[in-house]
Amino acid sequence: MMSESACGVADKKACKVTKGFPLDDWRAYLRYHYVSSVSRSLSKRDSLDRESFSYEAELLRRRVSAAALRDENDLIERTAPSTASARPSSRSGSGVRAPVVERKPLVTLHAFLSATPHADSLIKRSRATRTRAAGRERRDAAAADLSKYSDQTNLGAALIRPARSIRW
Amino acid sequence: MLKKIDEVKTPKDLAALVGVMHAAGAGPAFAFDSGQDAKDATQVIGIVSQGGLGLPERDYYVKPDEKMKEVTKKYVAHVERTLVLAGEKPADAARHAPRIYALEYDLATASMPAADLRDPQKTYHRIDRAGLIKAAPRFVWSEYFDKVGGGGVTALNVQQPEFFVASIA
């Protein structure tokens, strides 16, 4: 029986390679990181807004062929929105309902990536959403700090507000 | 993208694809971004830094405790399963998963510890593009920068030169 190496993997040789990984390893590595990025971007953890997510799921449902539909993809199942998320958009105010998304049938991740040409763009959109959320948190935290000093509160609030919303 | 990955046949292809993936928002191998020069606030320069790990940070790979070993086992199993979901044959996925971990392990051991990352002096190395090429000559940087959209960028802060020397040189 193989014992574990220092890096925790059974194959000791795997950990001894420091440079010059063969391209086959790099391809597998890139494949995993790409799929992982798209998968994370689709998950609710990354705060992708529900309306957009429903839209992507609807596209996914339409584009994949019936032959590609399988139940085994629990990654998609975990990241798929429930029908409860298909609510009227609260931001647009248009009253247009987001498409109702069925929880099944499911598709393989591979089928999704192959059938969705804009899968790459999901990564960026997710990152932008995270960045905006982080910015809001920083501004809120800064406002909370500044509000401790009553004589500086007004100045502080003006300084941390985005320039376009400052009212003099 | 998966098709492009399958088509990587040479180191030049590899560098180009890493650039394409970085431009798409994924982060394999290392990270590239733009930011203000820490010692010249009038300049916005390129920033190249360590990265490419699937687990949150270096310690998950190099810390020798039972908890991390358990995380490692679960992570390798997760990678294998993800590769199958991405279309690989189970046998190929089983072979690739530990190799991917090994590659990341190398990146991790070459990475600067988290405590040092908080020291702005330790992460400031204006060796620029020429210095980066010298530090890691086997990576085809010209292809990478072309594809990532920074073809003309020469002003670079390479935050952890040792990372590039030890990992992708």
mmCIF file of C-alpha atoms in Angstrom:
data_model
loop_
_atom_site.group_PDB
_atom_site.id
_atom_site.type_symbol
_atom_site.label_atom_id
_atom_site.label_comp_id
_atom_site.label_asym_id
_atom_site.label_seq_id
_atom_site.Cartn_x
_atom_site.Cartn_y
_atom_site.Cartn_z
ATOM 1 C CA MET A 1 0.000 0.000 0.000
ATOM 2 C CA MET A 2 1.288 3.423 -0.864
ATOM 3 C CA SER A 3 1.968 5.711 2.018
ATOM 4 C CA GLU A 4 1.237 9.396 1.838
ATOM 5 C CA SER A 5 3.989 11.743 0.811
ATOM 6 C CA ALA A 6 4.759 15.074 2.403
ATOM 7 C CA CYS A 7 2.208 16.827 0.228
ATOM 8 C CA GLY A 8 -0.570 14.439 1.205
ATOM 9 C CA VAL A 9 -0.959 12.646 -2.100
ATOM 10 C CA ALA A 10 -0.465 8.891 -2.376
ATOM 11 C CA ASP A 11 1.661 9.150 -5.508
ATOM 12 C CA LYS A 12 5.026 10.218 -4.108
ATOM 13 C CA LYS A 13 6.454 10.992 -7.521
ATOM 14 C CA ALA A 14 3.742 13.541 -8.080
ATOM 15 C CA CYS A 15 5.130 15.787 -5.373
ATOM 16 C CA LYS A 16 8.745 15.580 -6.423
ATOM 17 C CA VAL A 17 8.228 17.438 -9.645
ATOM 18 C CA THR A 18 9.120 21.036 -9.076
ATOM 19 C CA LYS A 19 9.539 22.388 -12.575
ATOM 20 C CA GLY A 20 8.694 21.356 -16.081
ATOM 21 C CA PHE A 21 5.330 19.762 -15.556
ATOM 22 C CA PRO A 22 4.306 18.035 -18.775
ATOM 23 C CA LEU A 23 1.717 19.832 -20.851
ATOM 24 C CA ASP A 24 -0.799 17.101 -20.160
ATOM 25 C CA ASP A 25 -0.712 18.088 -16.486
ATOM 26 C CA TRP A 26 -1.054 21.753 -17.370
ATOM 27 C CA ARG A 27 -4.033 21.040 -19.613
ATOM 28 C CA ALA A 28 -5.749 19.153 -16.806
ATOM 29 C CA TYR A 29 -4.881 21.935 -14.386
ATOM 30 C CA LEU A 30 -6.306 24.609 -16.702
ATOM 31 C CA ARG A 31 -9.391 22.511 -17.359
ATOM 32 C CA TYR A 32 -10.061 22.151 -13.659
ATOM 33 C CA HIS A 33 -9.484 25.830 -12.909
ATOM 34 C CA TYR A 34 -11.684 26.962 -15.759
ATOM 35 C CA VAL A 35 -14.555 24.687 -14.776
ATOM 36 C CA SER A 36 -14.084 25.632 -11.139
ATOM 37 C CA SER A 37 -14.217 29.359 -11.988
ATOM 38 C CA VAL A 38 -17.414 29.021 -13.970
ATOM 39 C CA SER A 39 -18.962 26.784 -11.349
ATOM 40 C CA ARG A 40 -18.140 29.200 -8.534
ATOM 41 C CA SER A 41 -19.492 32.067 -10.581
ATOM 42 C CA LEU A 42 -22.756 30.242 -11.004
ATOM 43 C CA SER A 43 -23.148 29.488 -7.342
ATOM 44 C CA LYS A 44 -25.138 31.621 -4.986
ATOM 45 C CA ARG A 45 -22.103 31.977 -2.748
ATOM 46 C CA ASP A 46 -20.746 34.501 -5.175
ATOM 47 C CA SER A 47 -23.814 36.693 -4.954
ATOM 48 C CA LEU A 48 -24.697 36.503 -8.597
ATOM 49 C CA ASP A 49 -28.033 38.224 -8.600
ATOM 50 C CA ARG A 50 -31.030 35.988 -8.830
ATOM 51 C CA GLU A 51 -32.514 37.519 -11.968
ATOM 52 C CA SER A 52 -29.315 37.092 -13.934
ATOM 53 C CA PHE A 53 -28.889 33.603 -12.642
ATOM 54 C CA SER A 54 -32.395 32.638 -13.679
ATOM 55 C CA TYR A 55 -31.663 34.037 -17.118
ATOM 56 C CA GLU A 56 -28.512 31.955 -17.461
ATOM 57 C CA ALA A 57 -30.323 28.864 -16.252
ATOM 58 C CA GLU A 58 -33.059 29.436 -18.789
ATOM 59 C CA LEU A 59 -30.511 29.768 -21.576
ATOM 60 C CA LEU A 60 -28.885 26.626 -20.386
ATOM 61 C CA ARG A 61 -32.187 24.770 -20.429
ATOM 62 C CA ARG A 62 -32.938 25.883 -23.963
ATOM 63 C CA ARG A 63 -29.568 25.272 -25.515
ATOM 64 C CA VAL A 64 -28.602 21.818 -24.431
ATOM 65 C CA SER A 65 -29.930 18.904 -26.346
ATOM 66 C CA ALA A 66 -32.154 16.305 -24.794
ATOM 67 C CA ALA A 67 -29.404 13.769 -25.219
ATOM 68 C CA ALA A 68 -27.210 15.768 -22.916
ATOM 69 C CA LEU A 69 -29.696 15.872 -20.099
ATOM 70 C CA ARG A 70 -28.667 13.732 -17.206
ATOM 71 C CA ASP A 71 -29.438 13.598 -13.539
ATOM 72 C CA GLU A 72 -25.967 12.912 -12.295
ATOM 73 C CA ASN A 73 -24.683 16.452 -12.266
ATOM 74 C CA ASP A 74 -25.127 17.491 -8.707
ATOM 75 C CA LEU A 75 -22.864 20.488 -9.241
ATOM 76 C CA ILE A 76 -25.469 22.047 -11.456
ATOM 77 C CA GLU A 77 -28.203 20.847 -9.152
ATOM 78 C CA ARG A 78 -26.589 22.574 -6.217
ATOM 79 C CA THR A 79 -26.112 25.780 -8.116
ATOM 80 C CA ALA A 80 -29.425 25.779 -9.953
ATOM 81 C CA PRO A 81 -31.942 28.293 -8.682
ATOM 82 C CA SER A 82 -35.228 27.170 -7.269
ATOM 83 C CA THR A 83 -38.405 28.344 -8.929
ATOM 84 C CA ALA A 84 -38.816 30.708 -5.985
ATOM 85 C CA SER A 85 -36.038 32.843 -7.434
ATOM 86 C CA ALA A 86 -38.009 33.581 -10.567
ATOM 87 C CA ARG A 87 -39.645 36.680 -9.179
ATOM 88 C CA PRO A 88 -40.372 39.992 -10.837
ATOM 89 C CA SER A 89 -37.250 42.089 -10.981
ATOM 90 C CA SER A 90 -37.188 44.404 -7.997
ATOM 91 C CA ARG A 91 -34.578 46.661 -9.574
ATOM 92 C CA SER A 92 -35.908 47.266 -13.013
ATOM 93 C CA GLY A 93 -39.400 48.080 -11.852
ATOM 94 C CA SER A 94 -40.627 46.986 -15.236
ATOM 95 C CA GLY A 95 -42.890 44.331 -13.812
ATOM 96 C CA VAL A 96 -41.604 41.877 -16.399
ATOM 97 C CA ARG A 97 -41.367 38.471 -14.872
ATOM 98 C CA ALA A 98 -38.142 36.549 -15.041
ATOM 99 C CA PRO A 99 -38.534 33.238 -16.847
ATOM 100 C CA VAL A 100 -39.764 30.421 -14.694
ATOM 101 C CA VAL A 101 -36.912 28.004 -14.336
ATOM 102 C CA GLU A 102 -37.501 24.329 -13.902
ATOM 103 C CA ARG A 103 -35.251 22.623 -11.436
ATOM 104 C CA LYS A 104 -35.006 19.619 -13.720
ATOM 105 C CA PRO A 105 -33.974 18.354 -16.200
ATOM 106 C CA LEU A 106 -30.355 18.785 -15.309
ATOM 107 C CA VAL A 107 -27.415 18.879 -17.646
ATOM 108 C CA THR A 108 -23.818 17.930 -17.359
ATOM 109 C CA LEU A 109 -21.378 20.670 -16.603
ATOM 110 C CA HIS A 110 -19.531 19.773 -19.765
ATOM 111 C CA ALA A 111 -22.705 20.131 -21.812
ATOM 112 C CA PHE A 112 -23.367 23.482 -20.204
ATOM 113 C CA LEU A 113 -19.893 24.822 -20.913
ATOM 114 C CA SER A 114 -20.008 23.560 -24.471
ATOM 115 C CA ALA A 115 -23.467 24.914 -25.157
ATOM 116 C CA THR A 116 -23.110 28.299 -23.527
ATOM 117 C CA PRO A 117 -20.759 30.487 -25.544
ATOM 118 C CA HIS A 118 -20.860 33.247 -22.980
ATOM 119 C CA ALA A 119 -19.890 31.041 -20.021
ATOM 120 C CA ASP A 120 -16.634 32.989 -19.775
ATOM 121 C CA SER A 121 -18.467 36.208 -19.156
ATOM 122 C CA LEU A 122 -20.108 34.737 -16.081
ATOM 123 C CA ILE A 123 -16.780 34.757 -14.301
ATOM 124 C CA LYS A 124 -16.262 38.462 -14.829
ATOM 125 C CA ARG A 125 -19.813 39.347 -13.888
ATOM 126 C CA SER A 126 -19.540 37.398 -10.685
ATOM 127 C CA ARG A 127 -16.259 39.090 -9.856
ATOM 128 C CA ALA A 128 -17.752 42.522 -10.525
ATOM 129 C CA THR A 129 -20.668 41.721 -8.240
ATOM 130 C CA ARG A 130 -18.287 40.687 -5.481
ATOM 131 C CA THR A 131 -16.206 43.807 -5.962
ATOM 132 C CA ARG A 132 -19.243 46.064 -5.694
ATOM 133 C CA ALA A 133 -20.421 44.255 -2.570
ATOM 134 C CA ALA A 134 -16.969 44.565 -0.999
ATOM 135 C CA GLY A 135 -16.931 48.295 -1.817
ATOM 136 C CA ARG A 136 -20.271 48.799 -0.137
ATOM 137 C CA GLU A 137 -19.056 46.936 2.962
ATOM 138 C CA ARG A 138 -15.912 49.065 3.156
ATOM 139 C CA ARG A 139 -17.903 52.284 2.826
ATOM 140 C CA ASP A 140 -20.375 51.151 5.473
ATOM 141 C CA ALA A 141 -17.555 50.217 7.824
ATOM 142 C CA ALA A 142 -15.847 53.555 7.239
ATOM 143 C CA ALA A 143 -19.089 55.404 7.882
ATOM 144 C CA ALA A 144 -19.585 53.467 11.112
ATOM 145 C CA ASP A 145 -16.084 54.375 12.261
ATOM 146 C CA LEU A 146 -16.458 58.037 11.430
ATOM 147 C CA SER A 147 -19.832 58.323 13.101
ATOM 148 C CA LYS A 148 -18.098 57.740 16.438
ATOM 149 C CA TYR A 149 -16.720 61.249 16.162
ATOM 150 C CA SER A 150 -19.738 63.502 16.182
ATOM 151 C CA ASP A 151 -17.869 66.658 15.104
ATOM 152 C CA GLN A 152 -16.565 64.899 12.007
ATOM 153 C CA THR A 153 -19.616 62.960 11.021
ATOM 154 C CA ASN A 154 -20.849 65.273 8.316
ATOM 155 C CA LEU A 155 -17.447 65.725 6.770
ATOM 156 C CA GLY A 156 -16.787 62.010 6.989
ATOM 157 C CA ALA A 157 -20.070 61.112 5.351
ATOM 158 C CA ALA A 158 -19.371 63.535 2.509
ATOM 159 C CA LEU A 159 -15.887 62.185 1.970
ATOM 160 C CA ILE A 160 -16.815 58.567 1.788
ATOM 161 C CA ARG A 161 -19.801 59.078 -0.456
ATOM 162 C CA PRO A 162 -19.191 58.596 -4.174
ATOM 163 C CA ALA A 163 -18.348 61.967 -5.722
ATOM 164 C CA ARG A 164 -21.377 62.089 -7.961
ATOM 165 C CA SER A 165 -23.783 61.895 -5.015
ATOM 166 C CA ILE A 166 -22.240 64.627 -2.878
ATOM 167 C CA ARG A 167 -24.702 67.475 -2.236
ATOM 168 C CA TRP A 168 -23.207 70.748 -1.117
ATOM 169 C CA MET B 1 -12.533 27.397 -23.727
ATOM 170 C CA LEU B 2 -12.365 23.655 -23.055
ATOM 171 C CA LYS B 3 -11.568 23.124 -26.727
ATOM 172 C CA LYS B 4 -8.798 25.724 -26.546
ATOM 173 C CA ILE B 5 -7.375 23.959 -23.508
ATOM 174 C CA ASP B 6 -7.329 20.653 -25.379
ATOM 175 C CA GLU B 7 -5.462 22.362 -28.212
ATOM 176 C CA VAL B 8 -2.518 23.428 -26.042
ATOM 177 C CA LYS B 9 0.454 21.640 -27.610
ATOM 178 C CA THR B 10 3.429 23.880 -26.889
ATOM 179 C CA PRO B 11 4.697 26.160 -24.088
ATOM 180 C CA LYS B 12 3.774 29.079 -26.354
ATOM 181 C CA ASP B 13 0.178 27.819 -26.534
ATOM 182 C CA LEU B 14 0.168 27.412 -22.774
ATOM 183 C CA ALA B 15 1.285 30.996 -22.111
ATOM 184 C CA ALA B 16 -1.242 32.311 -24.608
ATOM 185 C CA LEU B 17 -4.081 30.354 -23.021
ATOM 186 C CA VAL B 18 -3.175 31.472 -19.507
ATOM 187 C CA GLY B 19 -3.477 35.006 -20.898
ATOM 188 C CA VAL B 20 -6.875 34.246 -22.435
ATOM 189 C CA MET B 21 -8.096 32.746 -19.175
ATOM 190 C CA HIS B 22 -6.839 35.665 -17.117
ATOM 191 C CA ALA B 23 -8.616 38.024 -19.486
ATOM 192 C CA ALA B 24 -11.797 35.996 -18.940
ATOM 193 C CA GLY B 25 -11.477 36.339 -15.175
ATOM 194 C CA ALA B 26 -10.144 32.900 -14.237
ATOM 195 C CA GLY B 27 -6.871 32.777 -12.296
ATOM 196 C CA PRO B 28 -4.617 29.864 -13.187
ATOM 197 C CA ALA B 29 -0.858 29.832 -12.463
ATOM 198 C CA PHE B 30 -0.468 33.405 -11.173
ATOM 199 C CA ALA B 31 -2.291 36.724 -11.124
ATOM 200 C CA PHE B 32 -2.010 39.834 -13.269
ATOM 201 C CA ASP B 33 -3.723 43.119 -12.589
ATOM 202 C CA SER B 34 -3.138 46.845 -12.747
ATOM 203 C CA GLY B 35 -2.643 49.201 -9.848
ATOM 204 C CA GLN B 36 -0.957 52.297 -8.569
ATOM 205 C CA ASP B 37 2.802 52.172 -8.192
ATOM 206 C CA ALA B 38 3.324 52.097 -4.420
ATOM 207 C CA LYS B 39 6.300 54.446 -4.728
ATOM 208 C CA ASP B 40 4.978 56.750 -7.431
ATOM 209 C CA ALA B 41 1.316 57.623 -7.066
ATOM 210 C CA THR B 42 1.247 59.247 -10.494
ATOM 211 C CA GLN B 43 1.759 55.921 -12.231
ATOM 212 C CA VAL B 44 -0.581 53.006 -12.817
ATOM 213 C CA ILE B 45 1.448 49.929 -13.602
ATOM 214 C CA GLY B 46 1.007 46.208 -14.128
ATOM 215 C CA ILE B 47 1.110 44.022 -11.053
ATOM 216 C CA VAL B 48 2.134 40.393 -11.325
ATOM 217 C CA SER B 49 1.734 38.233 -8.281
ATOM 218 C CA GLN B 50 1.616 34.693 -7.000
ATOM 219 C CA GLY B 51 -1.557 32.671 -7.378
ATOM 220 C CA GLY B 52 -3.006 29.658 -9.138
ATOM 221 C CA LEU B 53 -4.086 27.743 -6.046
ATOM 222 C CA GLY B 54 -7.422 25.995 -5.790
ATOM 223 C CA LEU B 55 -7.432 25.945 -2.000
ATOM 224 C CA PRO B 56 -7.619 29.289 -0.201
ATOM 225 C CA GLU B 57 -3.931 29.829 0.522
ATOM 226 C CA ARG B 58 -0.431 28.416 0.882
ATOM 227 C CA ASP B 59 -0.899 26.965 4.359
ATOM 228 C CA TYR B 60 -3.533 24.542 3.154
ATOM 229 C CA TYR B 61 -0.814 22.829 1.155
ATOM 230 C CA VAL B 62 2.255 23.108 3.337
ATOM 231 C CA LYS B 63 1.004 23.067 6.932
ATOM 232 C CA PRO B 64 1.770 19.597 8.259
ATOM 233 C CA ASP B 65 -1.254 18.891 10.413
ATOM 234 C CA GLU B 66 -4.011 16.326 10.280
ATOM 235 C CA LYS B 67 -6.724 18.816 9.433
ATOM 236 C CA MET B 68 -4.914 19.987 6.326
ATOM 237 C CA LYS B 69 -4.195 16.406 5.275
ATOM 238 C CA GLU B 70 -7.886 15.686 5.510
ATOM 239 C CA VAL B 71 -8.629 18.795 3.444
ATOM 240 C CA THR B 72 -6.093 17.622 0.880
ATOM 241 C CA LYS B 73 -7.759 14.238 0.490
ATOM 242 C CA LYS B 74 -11.157 15.814 0.042
ATOM 243 C CA TYR B 75 -9.807 18.406 -2.359
ATOM 244 C CA VAL B 76 -8.146 15.832 -4.616
ATOM 245 C CA ALA B 77 -11.401 13.838 -4.650
ATOM 246 C CA HIS B 78 -13.270 17.033 -5.533
ATOM 247 C CA VAL B 79 -10.869 17.823 -8.368
ATOM 248 C CA GLU B 80 -11.278 14.311 -9.736
ATOM 249 C CA ARG B 81 -15.048 14.546 -9.636
ATOM 250 C CA THR B 82 -15.030 17.989 -11.246
ATOM 251 C CA LEU B 83 -12.860 16.717 -14.093
ATOM 252 C CA VAL B 84 -15.326 13.900 -14.725
ATOM 253 C CA LEU B 85 -18.157 16.408 -14.756
ATOM 254 C CA ALA B 86 -16.139 18.465 -17.197
ATOM 255 C CA GLY B 87 -16.019 15.563 -19.611
ATOM 256 C CA GLU B 88 -12.891 13.601 -18.718
ATOM 257 C CA LYS B 89 -12.991 9.827 -18.571
ATOM 258 C CA PRO B 90 -12.953 8.591 -14.955
ATOM 259 C CA ALA B 91 -9.575 6.909 -15.440
ATOM 260 C CA ASP B 92 -8.053 10.125 -16.824
ATOM 261 C CA ALA B 93 -9.592 12.176 -14.030
ATOM 262 C CA ALA B 94 -8.188 9.783 -11.417
ATOM 263 C CA ARG B 95 -4.741 10.169 -12.981
ATOM 264 C CA HIS B 96 -4.957 13.939 -13.386
ATOM 265 C CA ALA B 97 -6.356 14.925 -9.986
ATOM 266 C CA PRO B 98 -3.203 14.145 -7.940
ATOM 267 C CA ARG B 99 -1.060 15.711 -10.660
ATOM 268 C CA ILE B 100 -3.093 18.898 -10.473
ATOM 269 C CA TYR B 101 -2.660 18.866 -6.737
ATOM 270 C CA ALA B 102 1.076 18.335 -7.161
ATOM 271 C CA LEU B 103 1.280 21.285 -9.541
ATOM 272 C CA GLU B 104 -0.598 23.464 -7.057
ATOM 273 C CA TYR B 105 1.595 22.139 -4.268
ATOM 274 C CA ASP B 106 4.601 23.426 -6.169
ATOM 275 C CA LEU B 107 2.957 26.802 -6.637
ATOM 276 C CA ALA B 108 2.147 26.850 -2.914
ATOM 277 C CA THR B 109 5.646 26.014 -1.759
ATOM 278 C CA ALA B 110 6.974 28.758 -4.036
ATOM 279 C CA SER B 111 4.477 31.256 -2.625
ATOM 280 C CA MET B 112 5.211 33.926 -0.076
ATOM 281 C CA PRO B 113 3.660 33.221 3.364
ATOM 282 C CA ALA B 114 0.541 35.200 4.189
ATOM 283 C CA ALA B 115 2.250 37.228 6.937
ATOM 284 C CA ASP B 116 4.875 38.494 4.486
ATOM 285 C CA LEU B 117 2.200 39.540 2.015
ATOM 286 C CA ARG B 118 1.165 42.222 4.483
ATOM 287 C CA ASP B 119 4.597 43.847 4.268
ATOM 288 C CA PRO B 120 4.520 46.390 1.410
ATOM 289 C CA GLN B 121 8.319 46.436 1.216
ATOM 290 C CA LYS B 122 8.465 42.696 0.602
ATOM 291 C CA THR B 123 5.959 42.862 -2.220
ATOM 292 C CA TYR B 124 7.499 45.762 -4.103
ATOM 293 C CA HIS B 125 9.865 44.718 -6.878
ATOM 294 C CA ARG B 126 9.886 47.021 -9.882
ATOM 295 C CA ILE B 127 11.870 44.601 -11.988
ATOM 296 C CA ASP B 128 9.552 45.373 -14.891
ATOM 297 C CA ARG B 129 8.918 43.170 -17.880
ATOM 298 C CA ALA B 130 12.563 42.564 -18.672
ATOM 299 C CA GLY B 131 13.216 41.432 -15.117
ATOM 300 C CA LEU B 132 10.232 39.109 -15.165
ATOM 301 C CA ILE B 133 11.392 37.493 -18.399
ATOM 302 C CA LYS B 134 14.842 37.037 -16.887
ATOM 303 C CA ALA B 135 13.395 35.510 -13.701
ATOM 304 C CA ALA B 136 11.129 33.074 -15.534
ATOM 305 C CA PRO B 137 12.516 32.686 -19.065
ATOM 306 C CA ARG B 138 10.709 29.453 -19.962
ATOM 307 C CA PHE B 139 7.300 31.056 -19.809
ATOM 308 C CA VAL B 140 6.517 32.799 -23.100
ATOM 309 C CA TRP B 141 5.632 36.180 -21.622
ATOM 310 C CA SER B 142 5.187 37.922 -24.961
ATOM 311 C CA GLU B 143 2.365 35.528 -25.847
ATOM 312 C CA TYR B 144 0.866 35.899 -22.410
ATOM 313 C CA PHE B 145 0.828 39.697 -22.430
ATOM 314 C CA ASP B 146 -0.563 39.812 -25.946
ATOM 315 C CA LYS B 147 -3.498 37.630 -25.007
ATOM 316 C CA VAL B 148 -4.206 39.173 -21.636
ATOM 317 C CA GLY B 149 -4.499 42.567 -23.295
ATOM 318 C CA GLY B 150 -1.285 44.077 -21.978
ATOM 319 C CA GLY B 151 0.914 43.759 -25.027
ATOM 320 C CA GLY B 152 2.571 47.114 -24.494
ATOM 321 C CA VAL B 153 2.923 46.947 -20.737
ATOM 322 C CA THR B 154 6.513 47.075 -19.572
ATOM 323 C CA ALA B 155 6.219 48.755 -16.151
ATOM 324 C CA LEU B 156 5.585 45.928 -13.712
ATOM 325 C CA ASN B 157 5.734 45.332 -10.015
ATOM 326 C CA VAL B 158 6.488 41.641 -9.688
ATOM 327 C CA GLN B 159 5.315 41.186 -6.136
ATOM 328 C CA GLN B 160 6.998 37.851 -5.486
ATOM 329 C CA PRO B 161 9.856 37.286 -7.958
ATOM 330 C CA GLU B 162 10.879 34.137 -6.073
ATOM 331 C CA PHE B 163 7.517 32.613 -6.848
ATOM 332 C CA PHE B 164 8.126 32.890 -10.573
ATOM 333 C CA VAL B 165 11.703 31.663 -10.315
ATOM 334 C CA ALA B 166 10.656 28.610 -8.322
ATOM 335 C CA SER B 167 7.413 27.720 -10.052
ATOM 336 C CA ILE B 168 7.087 28.545 -13.721
ATOM 337 C CA ALA B 169 10.682 29.455 -14.555
#
